PDB file of C-alpha atoms in Angstrom:
ATOM      1  CA  MET A   1     -20.290  -6.204   8.567  1.00  0.00           C
ATOM      2  CA  LYS A   2     -19.426  -9.881   8.953  1.00  0.00           C
ATOM      3  CA  ARG A   3     -16.825 -11.649   6.840  1.00  0.00           C
ATOM      4  CA  ILE A   4     -15.661 -15.253   6.794  1.00  0.00           C
ATOM      5  CA  GLY A   5     -11.911 -15.737   6.715  1.00  0.00           C
ATOM      6  CA  HIS A   6      -9.546 -18.666   6.335  1.00  0.00           C
ATOM      7  CA  ARG A   7      -6.959 -18.493   9.098  1.00  0.00           C
ATOM      8  CA  TYR A   8      -3.489 -20.008   9.356  1.00  0.00           C
ATOM      9  CA  ILE A   9      -2.325 -20.783  12.907  1.00  0.00           C
ATOM     10  CA  ASP A  10       1.082 -21.788  14.248  1.00  0.00           C
ATOM     11  CA  CYS A  11       0.697 -25.326  15.592  1.00  0.00           C
ATOM     12  CA  GLU A  12       3.177 -24.942  18.443  1.00  0.00           C
ATOM     13  CA  THR A  13       1.963 -21.641  19.926  1.00  0.00           C
ATOM     14  CA  GLY A  14      -1.627 -21.475  18.690  1.00  0.00           C
ATOM     15  CA  ASN A  15      -1.014 -17.916  17.511  1.00  0.00           C
ATOM     16  CA  THR A  16      -2.648 -16.560  14.374  1.00  0.00           C
ATOM     17  CA  ILE A  17      -0.310 -16.120  11.407  1.00  0.00           C
ATOM     18  CA  ASP A  18      -2.685 -14.565   8.864  1.00  0.00           C
ATOM     19  CA  THR A  19      -6.307 -14.538   7.699  1.00  0.00           C
ATOM     20  CA  TRP A  20      -7.574 -14.433   4.128  1.00  0.00           C
ATOM     21  CA  PHE A  21     -11.049 -13.026   3.519  1.00  0.00           C
ATOM     22  CA  PRO A  22     -12.428 -14.049   0.088  1.00  0.00           C
ATOM     23  CA  LYS A  23     -14.408 -11.183  -1.410  1.00  0.00           C
ATOM     24  CA  SER A  24     -17.214 -13.675  -2.141  1.00  0.00           C
ATOM     25  CA  ASN A  25     -17.492 -14.257   1.642  1.00  0.00           C
ATOM     26  CA  ARG A  26     -17.540 -18.003   1.028  1.00  0.00           C
ATOM     27  CA  ARG A  27     -15.706 -20.696   2.964  1.00  0.00           C
ATOM     28  CA  ILE A  28     -12.776 -21.225   0.620  1.00  0.00           C
ATOM     29  CA  GLU A  29      -9.884 -23.213   2.031  1.00  0.00           C
ATOM     30  CA  ARG A  30      -6.229 -22.671   1.196  1.00  0.00           C
ATOM     31  CA  SER A  31      -3.503 -25.308   1.314  1.00  0.00           C
ATOM     32  CA  CYS A  32       0.281 -25.250   1.455  1.00  0.00           C
ATOM     33  CA  LEU A  33       3.252 -27.443   2.272  1.00  0.00           C
ATOM     34  CA  ALA A  34       3.738 -25.845   5.672  1.00  0.00           C
ATOM     35  CA  GLN A  35       0.294 -27.128   6.626  1.00  0.00           C
ATOM     36  CA  LYS A  36       0.891 -30.527   5.040  1.00  0.00           C
ATOM     37  CA  VAL A  37       3.983 -31.150   7.193  1.00  0.00           C
ATOM     38  CA  GLY A  38       2.280 -29.910  10.368  1.00  0.00           C
ATOM     39  CA  ILE A  39       3.988 -26.595  11.130  1.00  0.00           C
ATOM     40  CA  ILE A  40       0.771 -24.654  10.688  1.00  0.00           C
ATOM     41  CA  ARG A  41      -2.911 -25.564  10.740  1.00  0.00           C
ATOM     42  CA  SER A  42      -5.981 -23.755   9.471  1.00  0.00           C
ATOM     43  CA  ASP A  43      -9.620 -23.072  10.274  1.00  0.00           C
ATOM     44  CA  PHE A  44     -12.403 -20.667   9.393  1.00  0.00           C
ATOM     45  CA  VAL A  45     -13.170 -17.606  11.461  1.00  0.00           C
ATOM     46  CA  GLU A  46     -15.989 -15.064  11.299  1.00  0.00           C
ATOM     47  CA  VAL A  47     -15.037 -11.475  12.039  1.00  0.00           C
ATOM     48  CA  GLU A  48     -17.586  -8.739  12.653  1.00  0.00           C
ATOM     49  CA  LEU A  49     -16.629  -5.118  12.097  1.00  0.00           C
ATOM     50  CA  GLU A  50     -19.194  -2.868  13.737  1.00  0.00           C
ATOM     51  CA  SER A  51     -17.610   0.455  12.848  1.00  0.00           C
ATOM     52  CA  TYR A  52     -14.747   1.705  10.677  1.00  0.00           C
ATOM     53  CA  SER A  53     -13.841   4.084  13.489  1.00  0.00           C
ATOM     54  CA  SER A  54     -13.423   1.365  16.106  1.00  0.00           C
ATOM     55  CA  THR A  55      -9.907   0.287  17.074  1.00  0.00           C
ATOM     56  CA  PRO A  56      -8.743  -3.072  15.670  1.00  0.00           C
ATOM     57  CA  LEU A  57      -8.692  -5.722  18.390  1.00  0.00           C
ATOM     58  CA  SER A  58      -6.985  -8.761  16.889  1.00  0.00           C
ATOM     59  CA  THR A  59      -4.804 -10.037  14.075  1.00  0.00           C
ATOM     60  CA  GLU A  60      -7.923 -11.267  12.288  1.00  0.00           C
ATOM     61  CA  ASP A  61      -9.589  -7.857  12.677  1.00  0.00           C
ATOM     62  CA  ALA A  62      -6.483  -6.118  11.317  1.00  0.00           C
ATOM     63  CA  TYR A  63      -6.392  -8.397   8.256  1.00  0.00           C
ATOM     64  CA  LEU A  64     -10.042  -7.663   7.488  1.00  0.00           C
ATOM     65  CA  ARG A  65      -9.388  -3.917   7.530  1.00  0.00           C
ATOM     66  CA  LEU A  66      -6.431  -4.336   5.170  1.00  0.00           C
ATOM     67  CA  HIS A  67      -8.614  -6.412   2.837  1.00  0.00           C
ATOM     68  CA  LEU A  68     -11.302  -3.714   2.777  1.00  0.00           C
ATOM     69  CA  LEU A  69      -8.720  -1.145   1.720  1.00  0.00           C
ATOM     70  CA  SER A  70      -7.340  -3.323  -1.066  1.00  0.00           C
ATOM     71  CA  GLU A  71     -10.854  -4.210  -2.223  1.00  0.00           C
ATOM     72  CA  CYS A  72     -11.484  -0.436  -2.495  1.00  0.00           C
ATOM     73  CA  GLU A  73     -14.427  -0.775  -0.116  1.00  0.00           C
ATOM     74  CA  VAL A  74     -12.939   2.059   1.948  1.00  0.00           C
ATOM     75  CA  ARG A  75     -10.473   4.789   1.061  1.00  0.00           C
ATOM     76  CA  PRO A  76      -7.189   5.376   2.880  1.00  0.00           C
ATOM     77  CA  ASN A  77      -7.655   7.219   6.185  1.00  0.00           C
ATOM     78  CA  GLU A  78     -11.335   6.217   6.356  1.00  0.00           C
ATOM     79  CA  ILE A  79     -10.781   3.177   8.576  1.00  0.00           C
ATOM     80  CA  ASN A  80      -9.080   3.027  11.978  1.00  0.00           C
ATOM     81  CA  LEU A  81      -5.716   1.222  11.881  1.00  0.00           C
ATOM     82  CA  GLU A  82      -4.459   2.386  15.267  1.00  0.00           C
ATOM     83  CA  GLY A  83      -2.106  -0.165  16.831  1.00  0.00           C
ATOM     84  CA  ILE A  84      -2.035  -2.381  13.745  1.00  0.00           C
ATOM     85  CA  PHE A  85       1.719  -2.988  13.954  1.00  0.00           C
ATOM     86  CA  GLY A  86       1.294  -4.564  17.377  1.00  0.00           C
ATOM     87  CA  LEU A  87      -1.424  -6.883  16.064  1.00  0.00           C
ATOM     88  CA  LEU A  88       0.404  -8.162  12.987  1.00  0.00           C
ATOM     89  CA  PRO A  89       3.105 -10.762  13.713  1.00  0.00           C
ATOM     90  CA  ASN A  90       6.346 -10.756  11.770  1.00  0.00           C
ATOM     91  CA  ILE A  91       6.071 -13.571   9.224  1.00  0.00           C
ATOM     92  CA  ALA A  92       8.424 -15.417   6.896  1.00  0.00           C
ATOM     93  CA  TRP A  93       6.394 -15.386   3.667  1.00  0.00           C
ATOM     94  CA  THR A  94       7.784 -18.572   2.157  1.00  0.00           C
ATOM     95  CA  THR A  95       6.818 -20.259  -1.104  1.00  0.00           C
ATOM     96  CA  ALA A  96       5.600 -23.194   1.009  1.00  0.00           C
ATOM     97  CA  GLY A  97       3.277 -21.033   3.084  1.00  0.00           C
ATOM     98  CA  PRO A  98       3.567 -18.388   5.829  1.00  0.00           C
ATOM     99  CA  VAL A  99       5.391 -19.392   9.009  1.00  0.00           C
ATOM    100  CA  PHE A 100       7.065 -17.663  11.902  1.00  0.00           C
ATOM    101  CA  PRO A 101      10.705 -16.853  11.057  1.00  0.00           C
ATOM    102  CA  SER A 102      11.941 -19.277  13.721  1.00  0.00           C
ATOM    103  CA  LYS A 103      10.246 -22.140  11.854  1.00  0.00           C
ATOM    104  CA  VAL A 104      11.878 -21.698   8.454  1.00  0.00           C
ATOM    105  CA  GLU A 105      14.748 -24.119   9.119  1.00  0.00           C
ATOM    106  CA  GLU A 106      12.321 -26.727  10.443  1.00  0.00           C
ATOM    107  CA  LEU A 107      10.113 -26.265   7.394  1.00  0.00           C
ATOM    108  CA  ARG A 108      13.072 -26.681   5.070  1.00  0.00           C
ATOM    109  CA  GLU A 109      13.981 -29.954   6.790  1.00  0.00           C
ATOM    110  CA  LEU A 110      10.428 -31.343   6.781  1.00  0.00           C
ATOM    111  CA  ILE A 111       9.865 -30.786   3.049  1.00  0.00           C
ATOM    112  CA  VAL A 112      13.194 -32.245   1.931  1.00  0.00           C
ATOM    113  CA  ASN A 113      11.427 -35.253   0.399  1.00  0.00           C
ATOM    114  CA  GLU A 114       8.983 -33.101  -1.537  1.00  0.00           C
ATOM    115  CA  ASP A 115      11.579 -32.239  -4.237  1.00  0.00           C
ATOM    116  CA  TYR A 116      10.765 -28.597  -3.600  1.00  0.00           C
ATOM    117  CA  GLN A 117      13.096 -25.617  -3.607  1.00  0.00           C
ATOM    118  CA  LEU A 118      11.996 -23.386  -0.728  1.00  0.00           C
ATOM    119  CA  GLY A 119      12.083 -19.642  -1.261  1.00  0.00           C
ATOM    120  CA  VAL A 120      11.603 -16.857   1.287  1.00  0.00           C
ATOM    121  CA  PRO A 121      10.650 -13.713  -0.679  1.00  0.00           C
ATOM    122  CA  SER A 122      10.199 -11.573   2.435  1.00  0.00           C
ATOM    123  CA  ILE A 123      10.096 -11.406   6.223  1.00  0.00           C
ATOM    124  CA  ASP A 124       7.604  -8.734   7.184  1.00  0.00           C
ATOM    125  CA  LYS A 125       4.371  -7.937   9.006  1.00  0.00           C
ATOM    126  CA  PHE A 126       2.544  -7.196   5.742  1.00  0.00           C
ATOM    127  CA  PRO A 127       2.170  -9.663   2.858  1.00  0.00           C
ATOM    128  CA  ARG A 128       1.919  -8.911  -0.840  1.00  0.00           C
ATOM    129  CA  MET A 129      -1.496  -7.560  -1.715  1.00  0.00           C
ATOM    130  CA  THR A 130      -1.879  -9.825  -4.750  1.00  0.00           C
ATOM    131  CA  ASP A 131      -1.655 -12.987  -2.610  1.00  0.00           C
ATOM    132  CA  TYR A 132      -4.893 -11.891  -0.913  1.00  0.00           C
ATOM    133  CA  VAL A 133      -6.654  -9.366  -3.163  1.00  0.00           C
ATOM    134  CA  VAL A 134      -6.344  -9.010  -6.948  1.00  0.00           C
ATOM    135  CA  PRO A 135      -7.931  -5.677  -7.932  1.00  0.00           C
ATOM    136  CA  GLN A 136      -9.635  -5.225 -11.263  1.00  0.00           C
ATOM    137  CA  GLY A 137      -8.431  -2.858 -13.982  1.00  0.00           C
ATOM    138  CA  VAL A 138      -4.961  -2.523 -12.458  1.00  0.00           C
ATOM    139  CA  ARG A 139      -1.436  -3.307 -13.670  1.00  0.00           C
ATOM    140  CA  ILE A 140       1.326  -4.083 -11.169  1.00  0.00           C
ATOM    141  CA  ALA A 141       4.733  -4.739 -12.692  1.00  0.00           C
ATOM    142  CA  ASP A 142       6.314  -6.049  -9.477  1.00  0.00           C
ATOM    143  CA  ALA A 143       3.783  -7.377  -6.972  1.00  0.00           C
ATOM    144  CA  ASP A 144       6.391  -7.482  -4.183  1.00  0.00           C
ATOM    145  CA  ARG A 145       6.206  -3.690  -4.081  1.00  0.00           C
ATOM    146  CA  VAL A 146       2.517  -3.429  -3.190  1.00  0.00           C
ATOM    147  CA  ARG A 147       1.493  -4.331   0.360  1.00  0.00           C
ATOM    148  CA  LEU A 148      -1.852  -5.677   1.481  1.00  0.00           C
ATOM    149  CA  GLY A 149      -3.855  -2.615   2.477  1.00  0.00           C
ATOM    150  CA  ALA A 150      -2.922  -0.647  -0.645  1.00  0.00           C
ATOM    151  CA  HIS A 151      -5.906   0.982  -2.380  1.00  0.00           C
ATOM    152  CA  LEU A 152      -5.539   0.832  -6.174  1.00  0.00           C
ATOM    153  CA  SER A 153      -8.454   2.169  -8.216  1.00  0.00           C
ATOM    154  CA  PRO A 154      -9.168   0.851 -11.726  1.00  0.00           C
ATOM    155  CA  GLY A 155      -6.837   2.407 -14.281  1.00  0.00           C
ATOM    156  CA  THR A 156      -3.850   2.445 -11.934  1.00  0.00           C
ATOM    157  CA  THR A 157      -0.497   1.314 -13.305  1.00  0.00           C
ATOM    158  CA  VAL A 158       2.303   0.564 -10.835  1.00  0.00           C
ATOM    159  CA  MET A 159       5.611   0.275 -12.662  1.00  0.00           C
ATOM    160  CA  HIS A 160       8.599  -1.817 -11.518  1.00  0.00           C
ATOM    161  CA  GLU A 161      10.055   0.845  -9.195  1.00  0.00           C
ATOM    162  CA  GLY A 162       6.663   1.985  -7.940  1.00  0.00           C
ATOM    163  CA  PHE A 163       5.778   1.162  -4.338  1.00  0.00           C
ATOM    164  CA  VAL A 164       2.408   1.461  -2.599  1.00  0.00           C
ATOM    165  CA  ASN A 165       2.183   0.926   1.145  1.00  0.00           C
ATOM    166  CA  PHE A 166      -0.857   0.018   3.237  1.00  0.00           C
ATOM    167  CA  ASN A 167      -3.499   2.716   3.860  1.00  0.00           C
ATOM    168  CA  ALA A 168      -2.386   4.561   0.733  1.00  0.00           C
ATOM    169  CA  GLY A 169      -3.177   4.548  -2.939  1.00  0.00           C
ATOM    170  CA  THR A 170      -5.037   6.008  -5.899  1.00  0.00           C
ATOM    171  CA  LEU A 171      -8.515   7.337  -6.626  1.00  0.00           C
ATOM    172  CA  GLY A 172      -8.538   6.809 -10.396  1.00  0.00           C
ATOM    173  CA  GLU A 173      -6.301   6.363 -13.426  1.00  0.00           C
ATOM    174  CA  SER A 174      -2.774   7.031 -12.184  1.00  0.00           C
ATOM    175  CA  MET A 175       0.839   6.245 -12.983  1.00  0.00           C
ATOM    176  CA  ILE A 176       2.880   5.152  -9.976  1.00  0.00           C
ATOM    177  CA  GLU A 177       6.614   4.980 -10.594  1.00  0.00           C
ATOM    178  CA  GLY A 178       7.684   6.252  -7.164  1.00  0.00           C
ATOM    179  CA  ARG A 179       6.813   5.691  -3.501  1.00  0.00           C
ATOM    180  CA  VAL A 180       3.312   6.186  -2.122  1.00  0.00           C
ATOM    181  CA  THR A 181       3.634   5.967   1.658  1.00  0.00           C
ATOM    182  CA  PRO A 182       0.984   5.384   4.385  1.00  0.00           C
ATOM    183  CA  GLY A 183      -1.861   7.876   4.484  1.00  0.00           C
ATOM    184  CA  VAL A 184      -1.125   9.296   1.012  1.00  0.00           C
ATOM    185  CA  ILE A 185      -3.811   9.516  -1.677  1.00  0.00           C
ATOM    186  CA  VAL A 186      -3.064  10.192  -5.356  1.00  0.00           C
ATOM    187  CA  GLY A 187      -5.889  11.764  -7.357  1.00  0.00           C
ATOM    188  CA  LYS A 188      -7.209  10.768 -10.760  1.00  0.00           C
ATOM    189  CA  ASN A 189      -4.985  11.310 -13.814  1.00  0.00           C
ATOM    190  CA  SER A 190      -1.876  12.088 -11.749  1.00  0.00           C
ATOM    191  CA  ASP A 191       1.654  10.749 -12.147  1.00  0.00           C
ATOM    192  CA  VAL A 192       4.172   9.938  -9.397  1.00  0.00           C
ATOM    193  CA  GLY A 193       7.423   9.938 -11.364  1.00  0.00           C
ATOM    194  CA  ALA A 194      10.259   7.437 -11.203  1.00  0.00           C
ATOM    195  CA  GLY A 195      12.102   7.584  -7.885  1.00  0.00           C
ATOM    196  CA  ALA A 196       9.717  10.215  -6.475  1.00  0.00           C
ATOM    197  CA  SER A 197       8.566  10.075  -2.851  1.00  0.00           C
ATOM    198  CA  ILE A 198       5.685  11.442  -0.786  1.00  0.00           C
ATOM    199  CA  MET A 199       6.016  11.829   2.973  1.00  0.00           C
ATOM    200  CA  GLY A 200       3.398   9.700   4.728  1.00  0.00           C
ATOM    201  CA  THR A 201       2.061   9.497   8.244  1.00  0.00           C
ATOM    202  CA  LEU A 202       4.828   7.093   9.312  1.00  0.00           C
ATOM    203  CA  SER A 203       7.665   9.353   8.152  1.00  0.00           C
ATOM    204  CA  GLY A 204       9.399  10.374  11.360  1.00  0.00           C
ATOM    205  CA  GLY A 205       6.196   9.673  13.244  1.00  0.00           C
ATOM    206  CA  GLY A 206       4.432  12.551  11.520  1.00  0.00           C
ATOM    207  CA  LYS A 207       0.669  12.987  11.576  1.00  0.00           C
ATOM    208  CA  GLN A 208       0.321  15.272   8.549  1.00  0.00           C
ATOM    209  CA  VAL A 209      -1.702  13.532   5.839  1.00  0.00           C
ATOM    210  CA  ASN A 210      -0.373  14.541   2.425  1.00  0.00           C
ATOM    211  CA  SER A 211      -2.052  13.969  -0.903  1.00  0.00           C
ATOM    212  CA  ILE A 212      -1.838  14.724  -4.613  1.00  0.00           C
ATOM    213  CA  GLY A 213      -4.855  16.130  -6.429  1.00  0.00           C
ATOM    214  CA  GLU A 214      -6.019  15.411  -9.957  1.00  0.00           C
ATOM    215  CA  ARG A 215      -3.982  15.888 -13.154  1.00  0.00           C
ATOM    216  CA  SER A 216      -0.779  16.570 -11.215  1.00  0.00           C
ATOM    217  CA  LEU A 217       2.807  15.472 -11.791  1.00  0.00           C
ATOM    218  CA  LEU A 218       5.459  14.715  -9.209  1.00  0.00           C
ATOM    219  CA  GLY A 219       8.616  14.664 -11.334  1.00  0.00           C
ATOM    220  CA  ALA A 220      11.261  11.963 -11.383  1.00  0.00           C
ATOM    221  CA  ASN A 221      13.337  11.813  -8.166  1.00  0.00           C
ATOM    222  CA  ALA A 222      11.256  14.638  -6.679  1.00  0.00           C
ATOM    223  CA  GLY A 223       9.475  14.603  -3.333  1.00  0.00           C
ATOM    224  CA  ILE A 224       6.894  16.424  -1.264  1.00  0.00           C
ATOM    225  CA  GLY A 225       6.212  16.921   2.415  1.00  0.00           C
ATOM    226  CA  ILE A 226       3.108  18.953   1.565  1.00  0.00           C
ATOM    227  CA  SER A 227      -0.064  18.263  -0.383  1.00  0.00           C
ATOM    228  CA  LEU A 228      -0.479  19.175  -4.033  1.00  0.00           C
ATOM    229  CA  GLY A 229      -3.816  20.420  -5.328  1.00  0.00           C
ATOM    230  CA  ASP A 230      -5.155  19.808  -8.818  1.00  0.00           C
ATOM    231  CA  GLU A 231      -2.984  20.520 -11.881  1.00  0.00           C
ATOM    232  CA  CYS A 232       0.282  20.947  -9.988  1.00  0.00           C
ATOM    233  CA  ILE A 233       3.819  20.043 -11.006  1.00  0.00           C
ATOM    234  CA  VAL A 234       6.979  19.501  -8.979  1.00  0.00           C
ATOM    235  CA  GLU A 235      10.005  19.554 -11.254  1.00  0.00           C
ATOM    236  CA  ALA A 236      12.316  16.551 -11.437  1.00  0.00           C
ATOM    237  CA  GLY A 237      14.773  16.274  -8.563  1.00  0.00           C
ATOM    238  CA  LEU A 238      13.155  18.923  -6.344  1.00  0.00           C
ATOM    239  CA  TYR A 239      12.154  17.912  -2.806  1.00  0.00           C
ATOM    240  CA  VAL A 240       9.658  20.333  -1.286  1.00  0.00           C
ATOM    241  CA  THR A 241       9.351  19.871   2.485  1.00  0.00           C
ATOM    242  CA  ALA A 242       6.868  21.783   4.631  1.00  0.00           C
ATOM    243  CA  GLY A 243       9.609  24.162   5.715  1.00  0.00           C
ATOM    244  CA  THR A 244      11.108  24.813   2.276  1.00  0.00           C
ATOM    245  CA  LYS A 245      11.196  28.549   1.554  1.00  0.00           C
ATOM    246  CA  VAL A 246       9.303  29.214  -1.662  1.00  0.00           C
ATOM    247  CA  LYS A 247       8.858  32.379  -3.689  1.00  0.00           C
ATOM    248  CA  ALA A 248       5.082  32.497  -4.163  1.00  0.00           C
ATOM    249  CA  PRO A 249       3.324  33.786  -7.310  1.00  0.00           C
ATOM    250  CA  ASP A 250       2.742  37.174  -5.596  1.00  0.00           C
ATOM    251  CA  GLY A 251       6.479  37.584  -4.979  1.00  0.00           C
ATOM    252  CA  SER A 252       6.397  36.902  -1.249  1.00  0.00           C
ATOM    253  CA  VAL A 253       8.626  34.229   0.295  1.00  0.00           C
ATOM    254  CA  VAL A 254       6.714  31.713   2.400  1.00  0.00           C
ATOM    255  CA  SER A 255       7.169  28.258   3.876  1.00  0.00           C
ATOM    256  CA  ALA A 256       5.856  25.603   1.487  1.00  0.00           C
ATOM    257  CA  ARG A 257       3.281  24.494   4.065  1.00  0.00           C
ATOM    258  CA  GLU A 258       1.418  27.740   3.357  1.00  0.00           C
ATOM    259  CA  LEU A 259       0.936  26.595  -0.247  1.00  0.00           C
ATOM    260  CA  SER A 260      -0.062  23.047   0.700  1.00  0.00           C
ATOM    261  CA  GLY A 261      -3.134  21.877  -1.175  1.00  0.00           C
ATOM    262  CA  GLU A 262      -3.288  24.823  -3.565  1.00  0.00           C
ATOM    263  CA  SER A 263      -4.024  24.064  -7.203  1.00  0.00           C
ATOM    264  CA  GLY A 264      -2.338  25.221 -10.393  1.00  0.00           C
ATOM    265  CA  LEU A 265       1.232  25.594  -9.120  1.00  0.00           C
ATOM    266  CA  LEU A 266       4.569  24.579 -10.637  1.00  0.00           C
ATOM    267  CA  PHE A 267       7.302  24.157  -8.039  1.00  0.00           C
ATOM    268  CA  ARG A 268      10.768  24.589  -9.551  1.00  0.00           C
ATOM    269  CA  ARG A 269      14.273  25.629  -8.593  1.00  0.00           C
ATOM    270  CA  ASN A 270      15.550  28.722 -10.366  1.00  0.00           C
ATOM    271  CA  SER A 271      18.550  27.490 -12.340  1.00  0.00           C
ATOM    272  CA  GLN A 272      20.407  30.798 -11.855  1.00  0.00           C
ATOM    273  CA  THR A 273      19.686  31.710  -8.245  1.00  0.00           C
ATOM    274  CA  GLY A 274      18.885  28.303  -6.775  1.00  0.00           C
ATOM    275  CA  ALA A 275      15.738  29.694  -5.133  1.00  0.00           C
ATOM    276  CA  VAL A 276      12.603  27.514  -5.054  1.00  0.00           C
ATOM    277  CA  GLU A 277       9.717  29.177  -6.879  1.00  0.00           C
ATOM    278  CA  ALA A 278       6.005  28.460  -7.314  1.00  0.00           C
ATOM    279  CA  ILE A 279       4.500  29.808 -10.520  1.00  0.00           C
ATOM    280  CA  PRO A 280       1.035  29.379 -12.055  1.00  0.00           C
ATOM    281  CA  THR A 281       0.621  26.346 -14.318  1.00  0.00           C
ATOM    282  CA  ASP A 282      -1.825  23.714 -15.525  1.00  0.00           C
ATOM    283  CA  SER A 283      -1.662  20.119 -16.701  1.00  0.00           C
ATOM    284  CA  SER A 284      -1.034  21.155 -20.318  1.00  0.00           C
ATOM    285  CA  ARG A 285       2.549  21.929 -19.319  1.00  0.00           C
ATOM    286  CA  TRP A 286       3.281  18.226 -18.826  1.00  0.00           C
ATOM    287  CA  GLY A 287       0.638  16.782 -21.135  1.00  0.00           C
ATOM    288  CA  GLY A 288      -1.194  14.462 -18.745  1.00  0.00           C
ATOM    289  CA  LEU A 289      -1.412  10.681 -18.708  1.00  0.00           C
ATOM    290  CA  ASN A 290      -1.323   8.539 -21.824  1.00  0.00           C
ATOM    291  CA  SER A 291      -4.806   6.988 -21.746  1.00  0.00           C
ATOM    292  CA  ASN A 292      -3.609   3.902 -23.636  1.00  0.00           C
ATOM    293  CA  LEU A 293      -1.339   2.983 -20.717  1.00  0.00           C
ATOM    294  CA  HIS A 294      -4.189   2.905 -18.215  1.00  0.00           C
ATOM    295  CA  SER A 295      -6.775   0.809 -20.023  1.00  0.00           C
ATOM    296  CA  ASN A 296      -5.996  -2.247 -17.917  1.00  0.00           C
ATOM    297  CA  ASP A 297      -8.924  -4.581 -18.582  1.00  0.00           C
TER     298      ASP A 297
END
């Protein structure tokens, strides 16, 4: 695979700042005030990706892989992102263009005659996805909360408090009101409730890849350190880690990791004993997604 990208470069150091790869693979040039006043310059670069399993070798290579994820050309965990943090520079994502953080004061001074109020929405290695890729059939209430490299399938709705990191996302119509962290996949017709969280592969350096199956609900302010199968529910406010002791449907008490990935389970805390229980259930218990909310064309 070969893609043509438009690259911003720091004029003083010659280091790459970012690279945008138009999905059309055409030579489309960007412009910004930071380039106009000479802090950054731009050119076109062609990047060839021979294999999804190969290790990224450059900033440009890393940006292409993040684009492929956000374009839904590859699913999370299907492309090698090893060492990506070391390849992505920390950038001040200003309203006048991306620059290294040390250049913000200089930029502010150089554009003083432009009658322009400079804003710095973030300082981070990852930019907003929507500045590079705008997926189809998706609603995002607050674009600052979705990083480039997020994988959002058509029918996904990300509400204001929802957050989707790179190498994570959805496989179909989904409601995201909580945090979807790296490596996590949310199945079709599932709901990540407000304030809910899913442990990803960066949580404490963990390697366990967690996911949520289809037609499942992670309740408000709940969390999981295990995978949920299809038609599962975690009640609001309950955090189920891999080591949480759970009373299984057969009456035995097991660590939650032993139930990871199983379908048709409701995880709840017994209101009288405080014990965490897993009982049989299906999606009819919570009613499923409202289809009208996910018709995003």
